[in-house]
XYZ file of N, CA and C in Angstrom:
657
model
N 0.993 -0.948 -0.110
C 0.084 -0.474 -0.261
C 0.889 1.147 -0.123
N 0.768 1.857 -1.074
C 1.967 3.312 -1.427
C 1.267 4.334 -1.315
N -0.076 4.414 -1.666
C -0.696 5.877 -1.518
C -2.542 5.414 -0.857
N -2.426 6.127 0.376
C -3.470 5.936 1.280
C -4.250 7.498 1.143
N -5.852 7.376 1.168
C -6.233 8.351 1.563
C -7.264 8.099 2.783
N -6.827 9.060 3.919
C -7.675 9.329 5.160
C -8.832 10.098 5.305
N -9.617 9.613 4.956
C -10.973 10.663 5.558
C -11.381 11.073 6.760
N -11.353 12.267 7.089
C -11.642 12.795 8.489
C -10.071 12.933 9.137
N -9.280 13.430 7.903
C -7.689 13.525 8.295
C -7.182 14.549 9.558
N -8.123 15.183 10.064
C -7.526 15.840 11.482
C -8.159 15.445 12.699
N -8.804 14.340 12.480
C -9.002 13.815 13.931
C -7.727 13.434 14.557
N -7.501 12.934 15.836
C -6.733 12.883 16.769
C -5.934 11.151 16.062
N -6.875 10.624 15.719
C -6.143 8.874 15.508
C -5.968 9.117 13.950
N -6.216 9.716 13.130
C -5.819 10.090 11.733
C -4.611 10.748 11.697
N -4.365 11.616 12.466
C -3.040 12.409 12.514
C -1.826 11.536 13.080
N -2.278 10.767 14.034
C -1.622 9.482 14.222
C -0.956 8.948 13.109
N -2.201 8.353 12.703
C -2.310 7.415 11.574
C -1.308 7.980 10.440
N -1.188 9.194 9.966
C -0.791 9.695 8.724
C 0.729 9.831 9.160
N 1.052 9.974 10.534
C 2.505 10.065 10.699
C 3.283 8.812 10.605
N 2.676 8.047 10.977
C 3.042 6.456 10.961
C 3.169 6.194 9.465
N 2.405 6.120 8.591
C 2.268 5.685 7.316
C 3.531 6.729 6.426
N 3.525 7.819 6.836
C 4.164 8.829 6.067
C 5.754 8.333 6.437
N 6.158 7.751 7.845
C 7.122 7.731 7.968
C 7.908 6.350 7.664
N 6.552 5.500 7.157
C 6.480 4.027 6.394
C 7.621 4.201 4.948
N 7.003 5.547 4.608
C 7.215 5.959 3.229
C 6.017 5.727 2.115
N 4.883 5.540 2.818
C 3.555 5.694 1.929
C 3.139 7.243 1.298
N 2.527 7.443 0.916
C 1.839 8.728 0.230
C 0.958 8.761 0.882
N 0.310 9.735 1.731
C -0.697 9.840 2.280
C -1.688 11.084 1.960
N -2.953 10.867 1.731
C -3.860 12.155 1.374
C -4.847 11.941 2.562
N -4.768 13.259 3.183
C -5.706 13.593 4.326
C -6.600 14.385 3.932
N -8.009 14.053 3.987
C -9.122 14.591 3.680
C -9.615 15.369 4.643
N -9.932 16.654 4.517
C -10.331 17.438 5.828
C -11.669 18.298 5.124
N -12.003 18.697 6.132
C -12.991 19.765 6.131
C -12.828 21.393 6.303
N -12.008 21.217 7.242
C -11.806 22.695 7.694
C -10.102 23.067 6.598
N -10.112 24.161 5.922
C -9.074 24.355 5.688
C -8.162 25.173 6.296
N -8.666 25.592 7.337
C -7.648 25.835 8.352
C -6.388 24.797 9.196
N -7.015 23.658 8.778
C -6.244 22.453 9.386
C -5.324 22.327 8.313
N -4.710 22.627 7.598
C -3.833 21.989 6.321
C -2.833 21.854 7.047
N -2.171 23.191 7.641
C -0.715 22.828 8.271
C -0.390 21.754 9.288
N -1.823 21.803 10.119
C -1.374 20.793 11.144
C -1.105 19.591 10.229
N -2.312 18.838 9.275
C -2.188 17.960 8.601
C -0.576 17.275 7.950
N 0.098 18.439 7.041
C 0.940 18.774 6.338
C 2.457 18.446 7.391
N 2.208 18.927 8.488
C 3.181 18.480 9.543
C 3.364 16.933 9.778
N 2.468 16.388 9.624
C 2.298 14.944 9.857
C 3.073 14.267 8.830
N 3.404 14.579 7.444
C 3.768 14.276 6.433
C 2.928 13.766 5.145
N 1.510 14.071 5.467
C 0.553 13.972 4.553
C 0.000 15.351 3.540
N -0.456 15.129 2.592
C -0.756 15.895 1.510
C -2.295 16.139 2.154
N -2.478 17.445 2.309
C -4.174 17.707 2.748
C -4.750 18.176 2.060
N -6.174 17.366 1.606
C -7.106 17.924 0.509
C -8.390 18.009 1.287
N -8.772 19.562 0.918
C -9.951 20.124 1.792
C -11.087 19.418 0.326
N -12.117 18.528 1.349
C -13.244 17.963 1.067
C -14.133 18.049 2.296
N -15.309 18.361 2.180
C -16.460 18.369 2.909
C -17.494 16.957 2.586
N -16.872 16.090 3.005
C -17.885 14.471 2.707
C -19.199 14.629 3.249
N -19.434 15.293 4.276
C -20.734 15.426 4.526
C -21.662 16.273 3.221
N -21.054 16.790 2.485
C -21.663 17.943 1.824
C -21.291 17.356 0.088
N -20.464 16.604 -0.052
C -20.211 16.067 -1.221
C -21.054 14.829 -1.874
N -21.164 14.728 -2.818
C -21.479 13.668 -3.592
C -20.980 12.545 -3.783
N -21.358 11.229 -4.141
C -20.538 10.381 -4.219
C -19.309 10.559 -5.410
N -19.777 11.062 -6.578
C -18.942 11.280 -7.786
C -17.559 12.061 -7.103
N -18.093 13.487 -6.531
C -16.883 13.924 -5.635
C -15.836 13.469 -4.858
N -16.551 12.719 -4.110
C -15.414 11.675 -3.125
C -14.642 10.647 -4.007
N -15.370 10.279 -5.228
C -14.438 9.236 -6.008
C -13.586 10.050 -6.385
N -13.841 11.196 -7.252
C -12.614 12.084 -7.559
C -11.327 11.924 -7.031
N -11.641 12.476 -5.773
C -10.548 12.631 -4.538
C -9.841 11.469 -4.361
N -10.590 10.133 -4.453
C -10.202 8.796 -4.128
C -8.996 8.063 -5.317
N -9.408 8.715 -6.403
C -8.968 8.286 -7.667
C -7.203 8.095 -7.214
N -6.881 6.926 -7.931
C -5.282 6.482 -7.763
C -4.956 6.136 -6.455
N -5.917 6.169 -5.473
C -5.294 5.194 -4.145
C -5.433 3.907 -4.306
N -4.288 3.444 -3.091
C -4.447 1.879 -3.235
C -5.446 1.708 -1.920
N -5.704 2.579 -1.082
C -6.819 2.278 0.145
C -7.345 3.205 0.738
N -8.436 3.342 1.468
C -8.863 4.671 2.111
C -9.141 3.912 3.473
N -8.930 4.915 4.436
C -9.493 4.811 5.895
C -10.591 5.743 6.301
N -11.439 5.163 6.558
C -12.682 6.043 7.253
C -12.264 6.622 8.611
N -12.065 7.428 8.947
C -11.499 7.920 10.456
C -12.546 9.165 10.717
N -13.680 9.627 10.155
C -14.340 10.779 10.214
C -15.349 10.128 11.319
N -16.351 11.600 11.682
C -17.332 11.676 12.702
C -18.036 12.785 12.679
N -18.940 12.992 13.204
C -19.715 14.143 13.362
C -19.219 14.879 14.906
N -18.689 13.375 15.799
C -18.537 13.941 17.000
C -19.542 14.909 17.852
N -20.642 13.827 17.851
C -21.771 14.162 18.665
C -22.574 15.354 18.050
N -23.277 16.224 19.113
C -24.162 16.931 18.539
C -25.358 16.351 18.107
N -26.219 17.030 16.906
C -27.479 16.614 16.893
C -27.509 15.192 16.154
N -28.660 14.610 16.118
C -28.625 13.119 15.595
C -28.736 13.157 14.008
N -29.534 15.043 13.550
C -29.334 14.748 12.432
C -27.780 14.726 11.717
N -26.807 15.385 12.379
C -25.685 15.575 11.873
C -25.042 14.333 11.807
N -24.968 13.583 12.921
C -24.538 12.230 13.154
C -24.938 11.325 11.786
N -26.269 11.277 11.653
C -26.633 10.551 10.507
C -25.993 10.891 9.322
N -25.897 12.391 8.751
C -25.218 12.677 7.710
C -24.022 12.410 7.574
N -23.382 12.584 8.615
C -21.853 12.144 8.631
C -21.465 10.642 8.687
N -22.046 10.205 9.868
C -21.444 8.708 10.160
C -22.200 7.689 9.319
N -23.126 7.879 9.099
C -23.984 6.813 8.294
C -23.909 7.338 6.753
N -24.805 8.609 6.158
C -24.631 8.654 4.622
C -23.204 8.843 3.948
N -22.664 9.855 4.439
C -21.273 10.114 4.136
C -20.676 8.866 4.202
N -20.310 8.332 5.244
C -19.305 7.329 4.928
C -20.124 6.147 3.952
N -21.646 5.733 4.062
C -22.007 5.132 2.827
C -21.529 5.663 1.272
N -21.568 7.031 1.376
C -20.926 7.497 0.091
C -19.672 7.637 -0.319
N -18.755 7.277 0.743
C -17.557 7.385 0.436
C -17.093 5.663 0.074
N -17.981 4.742 0.963
C -17.647 3.377 0.421
C -18.083 3.127 -0.940
N -19.197 3.736 -1.559
C -19.563 3.583 -3.164
C -18.788 4.094 -3.945
N -17.898 5.117 -3.291
C -17.099 6.057 -3.885
C -15.801 5.463 -4.242
N -15.389 4.629 -3.377
C -14.237 3.985 -3.247
C -14.309 2.585 -4.348
N -15.385 2.345 -4.363
C -15.929 1.160 -5.475
C -15.540 1.984 -6.836
N -16.374 2.976 -7.050
C -16.577 3.610 -8.344
C -15.111 4.381 -8.942
N -14.246 4.378 -7.761
C -12.734 4.561 -8.348
C -12.008 3.798 -8.423
N -12.404 2.290 -7.965
C -11.294 1.547 -8.245
C -10.755 1.226 -6.990
N -10.755 1.837 -5.861
C -9.829 1.367 -4.491
C -10.749 0.624 -3.834
N -9.645 -0.790 -3.719
C -10.692 -1.930 -3.299
C -10.466 -1.925 -2.086
N -9.684 -1.671 -1.343
C -8.815 -1.894 0.140
C -9.559 -0.732 0.799
N -10.325 -1.223 1.686
C -11.120 0.103 2.550
C -11.016 -0.098 4.162
N -10.852 0.593 5.009
C -10.557 0.113 6.416
C -11.457 1.251 7.110
N -12.238 0.876 8.033
C -13.184 1.285 8.717
C -12.990 1.605 10.197
N -13.052 2.962 11.091
C -12.738 3.140 12.255
C -14.168 2.887 12.706
N -14.591 2.013 13.663
C -15.655 1.826 13.814
C -15.643 1.979 15.489
N -16.314 1.017 16.348
C -16.741 0.848 17.837
C -16.556 -0.251 18.527
N -16.190 -0.534 19.511
C -16.498 -1.859 20.115
C -17.844 -2.145 20.447
N -18.570 -3.122 19.857
C -19.923 -3.634 20.172
C -20.860 -2.882 19.109
N -20.110 -2.560 17.938
C -20.997 -1.908 16.945
C -21.772 -2.921 16.539
N -22.844 -2.463 15.994
C -23.771 -3.408 14.918
C -25.392 -3.320 15.144
N -26.158 -4.307 14.713
C -27.849 -3.795 14.815
C -28.238 -4.236 16.128
N -27.464 -5.074 16.848
C -27.996 -5.266 18.242
C -27.062 -4.613 19.020
N -26.587 -3.428 18.946
C -25.921 -2.693 19.564
C -26.564 -2.299 21.251
N -27.797 -2.734 21.154
C -28.126 -2.211 22.707
C -28.779 -0.710 23.093
N -28.397 0.033 22.337
C -28.515 1.304 23.050
C -29.794 1.654 22.766
N -30.030 2.089 23.857
C -32.096 2.782 23.790
C -32.324 3.850 23.168
N -33.208 4.398 22.536
C -33.613 5.216 21.623
C -33.321 6.264 22.434
N -33.608 6.623 23.575
C -33.280 7.802 24.383
C -32.067 7.884 24.837
N -31.062 7.405 24.446
C -30.108 7.605 24.952
C -29.009 8.253 23.963
N -28.123 9.487 24.177
C -27.934 10.004 23.014
C -27.096 9.839 21.906
N -26.317 8.393 22.420
C -25.356 7.880 21.876
C -26.097 6.857 20.188
N -27.712 7.032 20.831
C -28.367 5.799 19.888
C -28.326 6.162 18.290
N -28.140 7.646 17.971
C -28.061 7.945 16.571
C -26.523 7.449 16.168
N -25.602 7.589 16.832
C -24.347 7.218 16.694
C -24.250 5.688 16.101
N -24.871 4.724 17.527
C -24.408 3.552 16.881
C -25.600 2.995 15.970
N -26.868 3.926 15.605
C -27.677 3.331 14.328
C -26.686 3.630 13.250
N -25.898 4.313 13.125
C -25.530 5.045 12.060
C -24.405 4.068 11.568
N -23.443 4.062 12.756
C -22.464 3.122 12.056
C -22.862 1.622 11.964
N -23.953 0.916 12.675
C -24.490 -0.199 12.571
C -24.740 -0.306 10.835
N -25.246 0.747 10.253
C -25.794 1.119 8.787
C -24.454 1.062 8.055
N -23.535 2.037 8.106
C -22.332 2.073 7.602
C -21.581 0.855 7.550
N -21.350 0.073 8.557
C -20.740 -1.044 8.906
C -21.124 -2.361 7.866
N -22.749 -2.370 7.954
C -23.308 -3.370 7.092
C -23.175 -3.176 6.037
N -23.147 -1.851 5.283
C -23.230 -1.133 3.761
C -21.450 -1.497 3.307
N -20.468 -1.560 4.088
C -19.486 -1.814 3.617
C -19.115 -3.404 3.480
N -19.325 -4.248 4.443
C -19.469 -5.866 4.297
C -20.323 -6.041 3.419
N -21.189 -5.362 2.535
C -21.918 -5.774 1.188
C -20.862 -5.065 0.063
N -20.320 -4.465 0.391
C -19.932 -3.606 -0.985
C -19.123 -4.537 -2.180
N -18.623 -5.394 -1.359
C -17.545 -5.823 -2.334
C -16.120 -5.638 -2.373
N -16.347 -4.868 -1.637
C -14.399 -4.053 -1.336
C -13.890 -5.148 -0.280
N -12.458 -4.832 -0.399
C -11.354 -5.672 0.300
C -11.170 -4.808 1.619
N -12.589 -5.022 2.780
C -13.023 -4.322 3.642
C -12.273 -5.050 5.042
N -11.655 -4.104 6.008
C -11.572 -4.369 7.451
C -11.988 -3.639 8.106
N -12.698 -3.862 9.313
C -13.712 -2.833 10.635
C -13.102 -3.136 11.702
N -12.690 -2.029 11.980
C -11.779 -1.932 13.236
C -12.744 -1.109 14.329
N -12.861 -2.020 15.401
C -13.633 -1.777 16.455
C -12.941 -1.464 17.866
N -12.402 -0.187 18.428
C -11.807 0.264 19.305
C -12.736 0.194 20.259
N -12.063 0.170 21.795
C -13.260 0.549 22.779
C -12.912 1.988 23.133
N -13.782 2.423 24.374
C -13.362 3.942 24.572
C -12.086 4.440 24.337
N -12.248 5.689 23.469
C -10.766 6.174 23.188
C -10.377 6.781 24.076
N -9.000 6.788 24.590
C -8.201 7.355 25.099
C -6.925 7.780 24.714
N -6.274 9.304 25.769
C -5.066 9.977 24.888
C -4.234 9.084 25.360
N -3.811 7.615 26.121
C -3.142 7.088 26.814
C -1.906 6.550 25.580
N -0.572 6.334 25.802
C 0.349 5.636 25.108
C 0.268 4.272 24.136
N 0.295 4.759 23.142
C 0.257 3.596 22.230
C 1.354 2.477 22.301
N 1.394 1.299 22.810
C 2.185 0.395 23.134
C 2.225 -0.736 22.155
N 1.051 -1.045 21.458
C 0.898 -1.861 20.567
C 0.226 -3.409 21.378
N -0.012 -3.386 22.542
C -0.361 -4.241 23.261
C -1.603 -4.076 23.395
N -2.447 -5.553 22.551
C -3.971 -5.365 22.430
C -4.880 -6.619 23.387
N -6.021 -6.347 23.528
C -6.947 -7.488 23.873
C -7.891 -7.777 22.970
N -7.830 -8.251 21.997
C -8.770 -8.851 20.798
C -9.823 -9.520 20.783
N -11.041 -9.058 20.191
C -12.102 -9.505 20.186
C -12.652 -9.991 21.424
N -12.631 -8.797 22.579
C -13.041 -9.375 23.748
C -14.476 -10.115 23.698
N -14.849 -11.096 24.781
C -16.053 -11.433 24.784
C -17.328 -10.130 25.836
N -16.523 -9.519 26.646
C -17.096 -8.521 27.019
C -16.841 -7.440 26.589
N -17.927 -6.583 26.014
C -17.670 -5.584 25.032
C -18.181 -4.245 26.203
N -18.574 -4.151 27.445
C -19.223 -3.159 28.139
C -17.824 -2.412 28.186
N -18.294 -1.245 28.675
C -17.121 -0.254 29.191
C -16.313 -0.701 30.002
N -15.111 -0.409 29.901
C -14.189 -0.751 30.933
C -12.805 -0.377 30.680
N -11.776 -1.215 30.188
C -10.703 -0.816 29.542
C -10.794 0.249 28.522
N -9.907 1.208 28.460
C -10.235 1.778 27.069
C -9.148 1.352 26.017
N -9.118 1.993 24.990
C -8.418 1.963 23.577
C -7.625 3.535 23.464
N -6.140 3.585 23.527
C -5.492 4.624 23.189
C -5.984 4.911 21.767
N -5.805 5.860 21.713
C -6.046 6.333 20.186
C -4.667 5.970 19.298
N -3.662 6.268 19.933
C -2.426 5.878 19.085
C -2.494 4.294 18.554
N -3.166 3.414 19.704
C -2.818 1.937 19.363
C -4.187 1.764 18.425
N -4.992 2.608 18.084
C -6.126 2.271 16.995
C -5.098 3.112 15.751
N -4.323 3.799 15.614
C -3.621 4.326 14.626
C -2.584 2.971 14.239
N -1.843 2.360 15.294
C -1.042 1.670 15.088
C -1.375 0.041 14.287
N -2.892 -0.223 14.599
C -3.813 -1.357 14.218
C -3.961 -1.160 12.780
N -4.515 0.257 12.374
C -4.977 0.578 11.317
C -3.693 0.377 10.182
N -2.517 1.128 10.724
C -1.746 1.152 9.575
C -1.259 -0.167 9.418
N -1.533 -1.224 10.588
C -1.075 -2.443 10.685
C -1.848 -3.357 9.432
N -2.827 -3.246 9.557
C -3.991 -3.952 8.556
C -3.813 -3.763 7.229
N -3.357 -2.404 6.855
C -3.125 -1.918 5.421
C -1.960 -2.651 4.893
N -1.311 -3.088 5.565
C -0.131 -4.273 5.316
C -0.476 -5.701 5.573
N -1.802 -5.966 5.640
C -2.057 -7.351 6.293
C -3.028 -7.662 5.148
N -2.636 -8.125 3.939
C -4.204 -8.553 3.103
C -4.830 -9.521 3.748
N -4.571 -10.399 4.668
C -5.120 -11.382 5.344
C -6.286 -10.734 6.242
N -6.310 -9.241 6.574
C -7.182 -8.971 7.593
C -8.703 -8.377 6.694
N -8.599 -8.775 5.469
C -9.499 -7.811 4.784
C -10.886 -8.951 4.893
N -11.827 -8.638 4.993
C -13.321 -9.337 5.512
C -13.288 -9.740 6.637
N -12.538 -9.014 7.958
C -12.643 -9.213 8.913
C -12.922 -7.843 9.751
N -13.418 -8.146 10.863
C -14.014 -7.068 12.085
C -13.127 -7.319 13.029
N -12.666 -6.831 13.679
C -11.559 -6.793 14.586
C -11.715 -5.623 15.729
N -12.631 -6.188 16.848
C -12.782 -5.619 17.960
C -11.352 -5.376 19.349
N -10.986 -4.809 19.374
C -9.888 -4.733 20.419
C -10.058 -3.198 21.681
N -9.408 -4.018 22.482
C -8.723 -2.607 23.437
C -7.539 -2.904 23.784
N -7.201 -1.946 25.197
C -5.727 -2.110 25.556
C -5.601 -3.395 26.433
N -4.826 -3.869 26.095
C -4.420 -5.338 26.709
C -3.100 -5.735 26.692
N -2.363 -6.909 26.604
C -1.511 -7.324 26.736
C -0.764 -7.973 25.674
N -1.545 -8.657 24.371
C -1.368 -8.846 23.448
C -0.526 -8.503 22.229
N 0.710 -8.776 21.806
C 1.611 -7.761 20.766
C 0.713 -7.904 19.865
N 1.118 -6.746 19.068
C 0.339 -6.164 17.796
C 0.337 -7.466 16.595
N 1.568 -8.001 16.571
C 1.705 -9.091 15.267
C 0.722 -10.397 15.453
N 0.913 -10.957 16.946
C 0.330 -11.820 17.494
C -1.284 -11.456 17.368
N -1.704 -10.330 17.654
C -3.027 -9.724 17.680
C -3.856 -9.908 16.359
N -3.106 -9.682 15.343
C -3.570 -9.415 14.178
C -3.458 -10.656 13.125
N -2.856 -11.913 14.062
C -2.197 -13.354 13.077
C -3.768 -13.844 12.812
N -3.692 -15.066 12.114
C -5.155 -15.995 11.431
C -5.759 -15.788 12.331
N -6.979 -16.138 12.359
C -7.927 -16.424 13.097
C -8.139 -17.966 13.626
N -7.975 -18.718 14.524
C -7.724 -19.911 14.921
C -9.111 -20.445 15.027
């Protein structure tokens, strides 16, 4: 993977990821909404591309993705109104998946969350409900897209150090041990170089299993 597009390029995970990939010699395009963030993104070694995916058509996103080897979705509405959550975390994400296919980008890595899915169990009156519903829909669309997808499901995000030590596919998905954003970036970078992780949903949080072992073949 030599040319990687990251959607949501100014987020904390994305900034970490672009730095890792750039240091490894990849050409990284960080797609951002706010032009004021260009310098921050460029400092990681990535090339900033201003495009508001919430307001962009599938064709416009496809044009931005052309020529890349992979795309990583690391964008999000960041809370707020349910309407905007659905607009970004569901609708824009789905358009980006379709756009990747239209642009000929086969590899797609989605940053989701631990416990995502139609059986997420979040009550309708909970403020997290819209996000849970949006991610369930986007993840399902990706699984049915025909792309070489990997869905990452980190636990509650923290700013702790990234040491590459994980607890993978925990049976208990309730709130507990968090997941450092640095570890999320390390996992995302790793799966881009591991074709065997295509077609897998990898849920994880900070733990004790080294990264290489954690991402090895499913037994």
